[in-house]
mmCIF file of C-alpha atoms in Angstrom:
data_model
loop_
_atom_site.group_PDB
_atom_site.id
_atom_site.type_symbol
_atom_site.label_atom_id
_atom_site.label_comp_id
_atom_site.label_asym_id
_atom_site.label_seq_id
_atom_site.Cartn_x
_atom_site.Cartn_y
_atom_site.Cartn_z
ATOM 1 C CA UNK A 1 27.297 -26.849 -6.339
ATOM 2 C CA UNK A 2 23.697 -27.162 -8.010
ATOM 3 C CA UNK A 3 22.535 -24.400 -10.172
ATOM 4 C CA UNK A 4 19.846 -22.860 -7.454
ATOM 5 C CA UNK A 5 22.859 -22.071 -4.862
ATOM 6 C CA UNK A 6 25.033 -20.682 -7.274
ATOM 7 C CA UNK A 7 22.055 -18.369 -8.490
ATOM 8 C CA UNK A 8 21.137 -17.430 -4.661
ATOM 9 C CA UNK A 9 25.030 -16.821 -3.720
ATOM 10 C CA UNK A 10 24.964 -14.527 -7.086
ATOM 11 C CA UNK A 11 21.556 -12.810 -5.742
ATOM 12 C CA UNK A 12 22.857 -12.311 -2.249
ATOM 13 C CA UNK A 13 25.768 -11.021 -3.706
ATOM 14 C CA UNK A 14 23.591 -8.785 -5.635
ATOM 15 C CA UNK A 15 21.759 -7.929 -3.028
ATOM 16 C CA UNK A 16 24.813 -6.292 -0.948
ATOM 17 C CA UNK A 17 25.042 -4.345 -3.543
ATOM 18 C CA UNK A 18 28.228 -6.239 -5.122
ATOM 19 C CA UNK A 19 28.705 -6.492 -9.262
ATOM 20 C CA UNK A 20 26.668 -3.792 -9.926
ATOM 21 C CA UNK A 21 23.997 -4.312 -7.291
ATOM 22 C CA UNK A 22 20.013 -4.701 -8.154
ATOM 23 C CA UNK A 23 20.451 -1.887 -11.503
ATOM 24 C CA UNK A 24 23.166 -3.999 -12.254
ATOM 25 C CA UNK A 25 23.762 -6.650 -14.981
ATOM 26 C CA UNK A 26 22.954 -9.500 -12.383
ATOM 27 C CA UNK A 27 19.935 -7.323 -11.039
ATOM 28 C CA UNK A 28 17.941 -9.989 -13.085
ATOM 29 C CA UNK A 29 18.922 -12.381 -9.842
ATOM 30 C CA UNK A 30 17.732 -10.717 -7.345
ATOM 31 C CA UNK A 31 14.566 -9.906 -8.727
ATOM 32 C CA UNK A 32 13.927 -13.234 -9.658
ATOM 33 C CA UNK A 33 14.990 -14.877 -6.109
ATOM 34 C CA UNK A 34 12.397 -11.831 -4.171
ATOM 35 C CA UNK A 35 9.426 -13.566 -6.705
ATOM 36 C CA UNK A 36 10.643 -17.351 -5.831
ATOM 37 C CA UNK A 37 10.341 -16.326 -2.021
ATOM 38 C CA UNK A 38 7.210 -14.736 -2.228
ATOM 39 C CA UNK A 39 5.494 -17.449 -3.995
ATOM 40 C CA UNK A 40 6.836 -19.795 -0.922
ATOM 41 C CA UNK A 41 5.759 -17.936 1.785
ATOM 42 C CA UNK A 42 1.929 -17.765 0.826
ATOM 43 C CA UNK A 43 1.288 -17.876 4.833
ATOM 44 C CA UNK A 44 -1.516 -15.032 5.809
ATOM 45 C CA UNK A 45 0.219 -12.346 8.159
ATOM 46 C CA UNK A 46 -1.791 -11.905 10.905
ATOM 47 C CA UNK A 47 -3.396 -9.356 11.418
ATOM 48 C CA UNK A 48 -2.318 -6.662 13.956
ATOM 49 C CA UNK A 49 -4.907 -6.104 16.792
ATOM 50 C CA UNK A 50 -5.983 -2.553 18.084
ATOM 51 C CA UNK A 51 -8.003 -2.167 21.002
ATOM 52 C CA UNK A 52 -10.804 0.134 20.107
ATOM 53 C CA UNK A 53 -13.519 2.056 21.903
ATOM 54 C CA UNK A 54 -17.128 1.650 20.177
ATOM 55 C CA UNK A 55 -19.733 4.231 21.141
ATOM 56 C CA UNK A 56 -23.076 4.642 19.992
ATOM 57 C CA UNK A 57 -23.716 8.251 18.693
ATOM 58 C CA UNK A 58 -27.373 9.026 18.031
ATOM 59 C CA UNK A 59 -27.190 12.836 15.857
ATOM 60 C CA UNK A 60 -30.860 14.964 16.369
ATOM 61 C CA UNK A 61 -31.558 17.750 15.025
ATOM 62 C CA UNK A 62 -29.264 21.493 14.155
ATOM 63 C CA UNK A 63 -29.542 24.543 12.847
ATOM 64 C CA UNK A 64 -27.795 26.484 9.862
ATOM 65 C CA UNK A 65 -27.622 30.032 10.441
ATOM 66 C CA UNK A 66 -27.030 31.635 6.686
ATOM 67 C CA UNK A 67 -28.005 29.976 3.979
ATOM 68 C CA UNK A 68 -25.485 28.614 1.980
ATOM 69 C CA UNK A 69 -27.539 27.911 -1.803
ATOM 70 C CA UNK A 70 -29.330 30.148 -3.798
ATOM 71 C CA UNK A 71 -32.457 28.959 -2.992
ATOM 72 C CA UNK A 72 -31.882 30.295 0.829
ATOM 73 C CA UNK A 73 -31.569 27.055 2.289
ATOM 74 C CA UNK A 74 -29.076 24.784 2.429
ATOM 75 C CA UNK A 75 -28.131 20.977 2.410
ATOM 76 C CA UNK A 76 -26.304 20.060 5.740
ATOM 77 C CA UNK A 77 -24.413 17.171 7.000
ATOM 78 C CA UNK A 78 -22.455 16.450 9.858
ATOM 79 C CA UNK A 79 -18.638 14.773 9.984
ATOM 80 C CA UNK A 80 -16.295 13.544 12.866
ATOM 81 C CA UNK A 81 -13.136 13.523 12.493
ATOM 82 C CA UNK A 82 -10.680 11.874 14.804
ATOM 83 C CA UNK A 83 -7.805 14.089 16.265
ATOM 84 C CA UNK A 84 -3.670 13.506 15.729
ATOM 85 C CA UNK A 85 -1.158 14.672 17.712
ATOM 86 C CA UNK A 86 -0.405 17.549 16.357
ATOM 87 C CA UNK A 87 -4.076 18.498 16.620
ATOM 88 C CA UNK A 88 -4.954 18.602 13.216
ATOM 89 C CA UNK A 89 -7.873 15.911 11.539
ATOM 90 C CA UNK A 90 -6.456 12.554 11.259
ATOM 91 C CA UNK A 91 -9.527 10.481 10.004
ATOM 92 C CA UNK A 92 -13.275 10.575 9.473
ATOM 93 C CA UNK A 93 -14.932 8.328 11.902
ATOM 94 C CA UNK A 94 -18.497 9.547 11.160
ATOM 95 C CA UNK A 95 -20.419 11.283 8.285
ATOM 96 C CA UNK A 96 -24.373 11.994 8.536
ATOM 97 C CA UNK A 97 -26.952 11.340 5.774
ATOM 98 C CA UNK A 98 -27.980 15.360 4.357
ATOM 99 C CA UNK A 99 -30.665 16.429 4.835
ATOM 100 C CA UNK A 100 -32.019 18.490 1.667
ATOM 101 C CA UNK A 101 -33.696 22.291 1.466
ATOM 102 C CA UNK A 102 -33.369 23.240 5.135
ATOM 103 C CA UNK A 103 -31.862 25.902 8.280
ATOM 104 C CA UNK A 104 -33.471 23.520 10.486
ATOM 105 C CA UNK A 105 -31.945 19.954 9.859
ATOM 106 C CA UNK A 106 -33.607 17.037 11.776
ATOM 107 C CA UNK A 107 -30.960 14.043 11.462
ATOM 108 C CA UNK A 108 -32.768 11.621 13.987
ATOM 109 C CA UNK A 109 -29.527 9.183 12.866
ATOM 110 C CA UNK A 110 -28.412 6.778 14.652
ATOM 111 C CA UNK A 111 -24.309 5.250 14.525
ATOM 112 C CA UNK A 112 -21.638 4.097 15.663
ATOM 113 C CA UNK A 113 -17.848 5.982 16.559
ATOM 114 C CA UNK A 114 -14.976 3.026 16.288
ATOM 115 C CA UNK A 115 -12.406 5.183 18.061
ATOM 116 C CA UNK A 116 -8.682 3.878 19.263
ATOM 117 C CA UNK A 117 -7.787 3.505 22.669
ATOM 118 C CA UNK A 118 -5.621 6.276 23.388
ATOM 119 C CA UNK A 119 -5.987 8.147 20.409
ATOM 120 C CA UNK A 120 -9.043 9.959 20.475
ATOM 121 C CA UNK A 121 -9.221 12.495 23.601
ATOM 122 C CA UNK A 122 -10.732 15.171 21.387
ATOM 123 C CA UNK A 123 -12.882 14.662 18.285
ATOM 124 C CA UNK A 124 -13.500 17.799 15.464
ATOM 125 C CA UNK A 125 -17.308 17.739 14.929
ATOM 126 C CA UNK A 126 -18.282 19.624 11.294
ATOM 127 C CA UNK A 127 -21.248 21.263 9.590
ATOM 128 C CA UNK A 128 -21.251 21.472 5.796
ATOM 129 C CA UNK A 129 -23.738 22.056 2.768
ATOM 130 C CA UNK A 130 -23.876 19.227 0.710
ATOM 131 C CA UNK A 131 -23.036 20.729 -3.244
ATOM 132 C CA UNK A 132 -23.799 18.556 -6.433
ATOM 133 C CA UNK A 133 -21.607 20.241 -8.803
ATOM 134 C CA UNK A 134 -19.385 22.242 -6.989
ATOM 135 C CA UNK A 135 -17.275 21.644 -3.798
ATOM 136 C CA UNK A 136 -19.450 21.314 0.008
ATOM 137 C CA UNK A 137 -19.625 24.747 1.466
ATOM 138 C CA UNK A 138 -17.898 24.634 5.065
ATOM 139 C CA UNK A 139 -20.787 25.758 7.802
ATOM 140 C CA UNK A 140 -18.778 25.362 11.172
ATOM 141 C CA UNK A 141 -17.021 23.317 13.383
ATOM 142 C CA UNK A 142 -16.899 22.115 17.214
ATOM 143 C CA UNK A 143 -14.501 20.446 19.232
ATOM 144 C CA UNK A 144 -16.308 17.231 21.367
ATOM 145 C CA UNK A 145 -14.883 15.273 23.554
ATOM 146 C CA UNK A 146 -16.179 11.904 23.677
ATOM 147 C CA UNK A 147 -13.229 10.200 25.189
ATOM 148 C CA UNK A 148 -14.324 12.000 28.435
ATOM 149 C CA UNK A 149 -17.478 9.232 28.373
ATOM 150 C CA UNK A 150 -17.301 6.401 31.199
ATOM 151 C CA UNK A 151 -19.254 3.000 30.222
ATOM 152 C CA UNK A 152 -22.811 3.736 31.088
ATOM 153 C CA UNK A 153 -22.324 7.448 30.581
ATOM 154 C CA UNK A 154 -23.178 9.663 28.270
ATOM 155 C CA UNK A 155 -22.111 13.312 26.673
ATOM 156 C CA UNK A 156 -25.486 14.987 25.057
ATOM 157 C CA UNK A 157 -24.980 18.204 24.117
ATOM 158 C CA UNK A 158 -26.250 20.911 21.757
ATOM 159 C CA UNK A 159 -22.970 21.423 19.826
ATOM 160 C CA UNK A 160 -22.503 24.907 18.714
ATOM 161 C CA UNK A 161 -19.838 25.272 15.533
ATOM 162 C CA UNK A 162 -17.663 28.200 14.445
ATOM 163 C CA UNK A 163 -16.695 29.335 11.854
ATOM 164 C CA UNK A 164 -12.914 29.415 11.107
ATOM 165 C CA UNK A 165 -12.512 33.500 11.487
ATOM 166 C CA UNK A 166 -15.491 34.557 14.032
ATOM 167 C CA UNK A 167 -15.622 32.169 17.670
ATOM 168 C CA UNK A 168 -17.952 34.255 18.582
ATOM 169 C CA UNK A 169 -21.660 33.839 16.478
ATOM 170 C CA UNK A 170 -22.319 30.385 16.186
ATOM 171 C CA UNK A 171 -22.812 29.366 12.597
ATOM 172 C CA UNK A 172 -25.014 26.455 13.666
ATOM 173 C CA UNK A 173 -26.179 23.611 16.048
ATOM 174 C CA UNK A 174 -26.110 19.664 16.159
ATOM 175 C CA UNK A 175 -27.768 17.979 18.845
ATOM 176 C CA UNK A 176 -25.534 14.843 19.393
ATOM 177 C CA UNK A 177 -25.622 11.881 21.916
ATOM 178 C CA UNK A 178 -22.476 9.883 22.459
ATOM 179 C CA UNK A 179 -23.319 6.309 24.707
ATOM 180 C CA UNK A 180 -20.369 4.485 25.068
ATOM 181 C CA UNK A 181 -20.959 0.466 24.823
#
């Protein structure tokens, strides 16, 4: 037997959890034998493929109903958040430049929405004040559904958002334009 397949019938061993398993006085082995293998297999995984949905989302102009610094104004910006399962947000697949010292933001931005086939039905569309020193102040939010546009379609609307407690005064507007490609 040469030294290597002694070691590697010792690791395996090891490995099984036998004399003492990987915490064990032979642990040393198996350690070792994981580093040897890696070094071998340098191949690249390949990567895995998702089949995405890219839109183009042009965001206008809003409005900010209370002022939200002490200056009476406030700083907004806009976020979209994909949607899990459960319904909750799952990741942020936009976020707007802010526009400073306003109630009447004018975005005129234009983006794009890299969304998952299958995933994405419903999107959670956000209004916040931008803070320096202290955490963004939470405006509203709006549920979109962008999912719902066909190739050559598009969903415009003048997206009202809610605060958490009170569905029924609007706590601003974002004019957005979703175009799928």
């Amino acid at each position: 037997m040469s030294g290597d397949l002694y070691l590697d019938m010792l690791a395996t061993q090891v490995n099984q959890g036998n004399m003492g398993g990987k915490g064990g006085p032979f642990g040393y082995l198996w350690k070792e034998k994981n580093r040897k293998d890696k070094k071998k297999d340098k191949t690249p995984k390949p990567k895995k493929q998702e089949d995405y949905t890219v839109c183009d989302i042009h965001i206008g102009s809003g409005s900010v109903r209370d002022a939200k610094d002490s200056n009476g104004l406030a700083d907004p910006f806009v976020m979209i958040w994909s949607v899990n399962i459960e319904g909750d947000h799952d990741k942020c697949i936009y976020k707007s430049k802010v526009c400073k010292e306003t109630l009447t933001p004018n975005w005129n931005e234009d983006g794009e929405l890299k969304m998952k086939n299958g995933s994405y039905r419903e999107c959670i569309l956000e209004l916040w004040d931008h803070d320096t020193f202290t955490a963004n102040d939470f405006i509203g939010r709006a549920l979109i559904f962008p999912s719902s546009v066909t190739f050559g379609m598009e969903y415009k609307e003048n997206v009202k958002v809610f605060d958490k407690d009170d569905k029924t005064n609007p706590t601003g507007t974002v004019e957005i334009n979703i175009k799928r490609k």
